[in-house]
PDB file of C-alpha atoms in Angstrom:
ATOM      1  CA  GLN A1242      22.849 150.715 112.882  1.00 85.00           C
ATOM      2  CA  VAL A1243      20.287 149.153 110.587  1.00 91.00           C
ATOM      3  CA  GLN A1244      16.666 148.480 111.444  1.00 95.00           C
ATOM      4  CA  LEU A1245      14.696 145.939 109.435  1.00 97.00           C
ATOM      5  CA  VAL A1246      10.922 145.635 109.595  1.00 97.00           C
ATOM      6  CA  GLU A1247       9.012 142.804 107.951  1.00 98.00           C
ATOM      7  CA  SER A1248       5.413 143.048 106.776  1.00 98.00           C
ATOM      8  CA  GLY A1249       2.874 141.028 104.802  1.00 98.00           C
ATOM      9  CA  GLY A1250       2.598 137.917 106.933  1.00 97.00           C
ATOM     10  CA  GLY A1251      -0.581 136.333 108.172  1.00 97.00           C
ATOM     11  CA  LEU A1252      -2.924 133.401 107.698  1.00 98.00           C
ATOM     12  CA  VAL A1253      -3.439 131.878 104.259  1.00 98.00           C
ATOM     13  CA  GLN A1254      -5.078 128.692 102.998  1.00 98.00           C
ATOM     14  CA  PRO A1255      -3.029 125.921 101.393  1.00 98.00           C
ATOM     15  CA  GLY A1256      -2.332 126.787  97.779  1.00 98.00           C
ATOM     16  CA  GLY A1257      -2.571 130.494  98.483  1.00 98.00           C
ATOM     17  CA  SER A1258      -0.001 133.256  98.192  1.00 98.00           C
ATOM     18  CA  LEU A1259       1.637 135.856 100.380  1.00 98.00           C
ATOM     19  CA  ARG A1260       4.086 138.624  99.629  1.00 98.00           C
ATOM     20  CA  LEU A1261       6.486 139.463 102.416  1.00 98.00           C
ATOM     21  CA  SER A1262       8.300 142.762 102.441  1.00 98.00           C
ATOM     22  CA  CYS A1263      11.199 144.010 104.484  1.00 97.00           C
ATOM     23  CA  ALA A1264      12.081 147.674 104.782  1.00 96.00           C
ATOM     24  CA  ALA A1265      15.411 148.912 106.051  1.00 94.00           C
ATOM     25  CA  SER A1266      16.283 152.180 107.701  1.00 91.00           C
ATOM     26  CA  GLY A1267      19.354 153.674 109.264  1.00 88.00           C
ATOM     27  CA  ARG A1268      21.780 153.063 106.419  1.00 80.00           C
ATOM     28  CA  THR A1269      21.835 152.743 102.656  1.00 79.00           C
ATOM     29  CA  LEU A1270      22.185 149.059 101.805  1.00 80.00           C
ATOM     30  CA  TYR A1271      23.167 149.357  98.193  1.00 77.00           C
ATOM     31  CA  ASN A1272      26.132 146.974  98.519  1.00 86.00           C
ATOM     32  CA  TYR A1273      24.535 144.552 100.964  1.00 92.00           C
ATOM     33  CA  HIS A1274      23.009 141.196 100.184  1.00 95.00           C
ATOM     34  CA  TRP A1275      19.517 140.359 101.403  1.00 96.00           C
ATOM     35  CA  SER A1276      18.097 137.084 102.575  1.00 98.00           C
ATOM     36  CA  TRP A1277      15.070 135.439 104.115  1.00 98.00           C
ATOM     37  CA  PHE A1278      15.150 132.707 106.726  1.00 98.00           C
ATOM     38  CA  ARG A1279      12.396 130.953 108.606  1.00 98.00           C
ATOM     39  CA  GLN A1280      12.133 129.195 111.937  1.00 98.00           C
ATOM     40  CA  THR A1281       9.687 126.952 113.747  1.00 97.00           C
ATOM     41  CA  PRO A1282       9.752 126.142 117.478  1.00 95.00           C
ATOM     42  CA  GLY A1283      12.535 123.778 118.440  1.00 95.00           C
ATOM     43  CA  LYS A1284      14.253 123.957 115.053  1.00 96.00           C
ATOM     44  CA  GLU A1285      17.211 125.864 113.701  1.00 96.00           C
ATOM     45  CA  ARG A1286      16.755 128.862 111.461  1.00 97.00           C
ATOM     46  CA  GLU A1287      16.356 127.651 107.870  1.00 98.00           C
ATOM     47  CA  PHE A1288      17.530 129.418 104.719  1.00 98.00           C
ATOM     48  CA  VAL A1289      14.701 130.422 102.392  1.00 98.00           C
ATOM     49  CA  ALA A1290      16.122 132.777  99.762  1.00 98.00           C
ATOM     50  CA  SER A1291      18.819 135.328  99.057  1.00 98.00           C
ATOM     51  CA  ILE A1292      19.514 138.032  96.513  1.00 97.00           C
ATOM     52  CA  SER A1293      22.833 139.714  95.833  1.00 95.00           C
ATOM     53  CA  TRP A1294      23.357 143.448  96.026  1.00 90.00           C
ATOM     54  CA  SER A1295      23.226 143.719  92.229  1.00 90.00           C
ATOM     55  CA  SER A1296      20.233 141.362  91.934  1.00 90.00           C
ATOM     56  CA  THR A1297      22.252 139.177  89.579  1.00 92.00           C
ATOM     57  CA  LEU A1298      22.449 136.228  91.967  1.00 95.00           C
ATOM     58  CA  ARG A1299      19.461 134.550  93.565  1.00 97.00           C
ATOM     59  CA  ASP A1300      19.409 131.393  95.614  1.00 97.00           C
ATOM     60  CA  PHE A1301      16.630 129.390  97.242  1.00 98.00           C
ATOM     61  CA  GLY A1302      16.313 126.632  99.762  1.00 98.00           C
ATOM     62  CA  ALA A1303      15.758 123.161  98.314  1.00 97.00           C
ATOM     63  CA  PHE A1304      12.229 123.017  99.671  1.00 97.00           C
ATOM     64  CA  VAL A1305      11.146 126.059  97.637  1.00 97.00           C
ATOM     65  CA  GLN A1306      10.992 124.128  94.337  1.00 97.00           C
ATOM     66  CA  GLY A1307      10.095 127.156  92.220  1.00 97.00           C
ATOM     67  CA  ARG A1308       7.253 128.400  94.427  1.00 98.00           C
ATOM     68  CA  PHE A1309       8.961 131.552  95.759  1.00 98.00           C
ATOM     69  CA  SER A1310      10.656 134.522  94.155  1.00 98.00           C
ATOM     70  CA  ILE A1311      12.787 137.285  95.651  1.00 98.00           C
ATOM     71  CA  SER A1312      13.326 140.840  94.495  1.00 97.00           C
ATOM     72  CA  ARG A1313      14.802 144.042  95.837  1.00 94.00           C
ATOM     73  CA  ASP A1314      14.413 147.764  95.332  1.00 91.00           C
ATOM     74  CA  ASN A1315      17.658 149.500  96.217  1.00 87.00           C
ATOM     75  CA  ALA A1316      16.145 152.952  95.859  1.00 88.00           C
ATOM     76  CA  LYS A1317      13.596 152.098  98.555  1.00 90.00           C
ATOM     77  CA  ASN A1318      15.883 149.886 100.675  1.00 91.00           C
ATOM     78  CA  THR A1319      13.373 147.060 100.505  1.00 94.00           C
ATOM     79  CA  VAL A1320      13.262 143.390  99.622  1.00 96.00           C
ATOM     80  CA  HIS A1321      10.251 141.259  98.763  1.00 98.00           C
ATOM     81  CA  LEU A1322       9.551 137.549  98.992  1.00 98.00           C
ATOM     82  CA  GLN A1323       6.672 136.353  96.831  1.00 98.00           C
ATOM     83  CA  MET A1324       5.415 133.012  98.086  1.00 98.00           C
ATOM     84  CA  ASP A1325       2.996 131.011  95.943  1.00 98.00           C
ATOM     85  CA  SER A1326       1.483 127.536  96.277  1.00 98.00           C
ATOM     86  CA  LEU A1327       1.943 127.702 100.022  1.00 98.00           C
ATOM     87  CA  GLU A1328       1.793 124.493 102.029  1.00 98.00           C
ATOM     88  CA  PRO A1329       1.162 123.856 105.722  1.00 98.00           C
ATOM     89  CA  GLY A1330       4.849 122.989 106.032  1.00 97.00           C
ATOM     90  CA  ASP A1331       5.662 126.614 105.178  1.00 98.00           C
ATOM     91  CA  THR A1332       4.193 127.737 108.477  1.00 98.00           C
ATOM     92  CA  ALA A1333       6.946 129.516 110.397  1.00 98.00           C
ATOM     93  CA  VAL A1334       8.265 132.857 111.556  1.00 98.00           C
ATOM     94  CA  TYR A1335      10.022 134.478 108.603  1.00 98.00           C
ATOM     95  CA  TYR A1336      13.021 136.760 109.095  1.00 98.00           C
ATOM     96  CA  CYS A1337      14.745 139.091 106.683  1.00 98.00           C
ATOM     97  CA  ALA A1338      18.434 139.772 107.062  1.00 97.00           C
ATOM     98  CA  VAL A1339      21.173 141.757 105.357  1.00 96.00           C
ATOM     99  CA  GLY A1340      24.916 141.305 105.231  1.00 94.00           C
ATOM    100  CA  GLN A1341      28.034 141.653 103.130  1.00 92.00           C
ATOM    101  CA  LEU A1342      28.659 137.909 102.750  1.00 93.00           C
ATOM    102  CA  LEU A1343      26.233 136.175 100.440  1.00 92.00           C
ATOM    103  CA  GLY A1344      25.327 132.630 101.421  1.00 95.00           C
ATOM    104  CA  THR A1345      22.896 130.267 103.100  1.00 97.00           C
ATOM    105  CA  SER A1346      24.246 130.455 106.622  1.00 96.00           C
ATOM    106  CA  PRO A1347      22.631 132.798 109.138  1.00 97.00           C
ATOM    107  CA  HIS A1348      26.139 133.719 110.257  1.00 96.00           C
ATOM    108  CA  ASN A1349      26.713 135.542 106.941  1.00 96.00           C
ATOM    109  CA  TYR A1350      24.190 138.229 107.843  1.00 96.00           C
ATOM    110  CA  ASP A1351      24.739 141.133 110.178  1.00 94.00           C
ATOM    111  CA  PHE A1352      21.329 142.665 110.714  1.00 95.00           C
ATOM    112  CA  TRP A1353      17.992 140.960 111.278  1.00 97.00           C
ATOM    113  CA  GLY A1354      14.339 141.877 111.417  1.00 97.00           C
ATOM    114  CA  GLN A1355      12.134 140.910 114.331  1.00 97.00           C
ATOM    115  CA  GLY A1356      10.335 138.235 112.324  1.00 98.00           C
ATOM    116  CA  ILE A1357       6.800 137.857 111.049  1.00 98.00           C
ATOM    117  CA  GLN A1358       4.412 134.933 111.381  1.00 98.00           C
ATOM    118  CA  VAL A1359       3.210 133.051 108.322  1.00 98.00           C
ATOM    119  CA  THR A1360       0.537 130.437 108.937  1.00 98.00           C
ATOM    120  CA  VAL A1361      -0.738 128.143 106.200  1.00 98.00           C
ATOM    121  CA  SER A1362      -3.878 126.384 107.291  1.00 97.00           C
ATOM    122  CA  SER A1363      -7.400 125.607 106.161  1.00 96.00           C
TER     123      SER A1363
END
């Protein structure tokens, strides 16, 4: 079994930055793909970003528009989401996930973190 724990969320002003991290334990995830999703009340989980096991493929949701970047450290079993130029519309609970099928659907991912709140407000 894999446990994922997100960190780095919180309150930030519009235009600010946050760096989310997700640490995995329980299994080496060298050949797994990582992703981030987000969700607001009453809405479906939305794809934010993904990175392939080799870090050669990265994908982002259309709303990102160059503001976010994703990276991973296989030696430490961690993934990071750098979020810049944050907007109030980015307010959501952010989830990290891992799986063996790379893609934008939540169904591609097998293990999920508990989620972390990101609030963008002045």
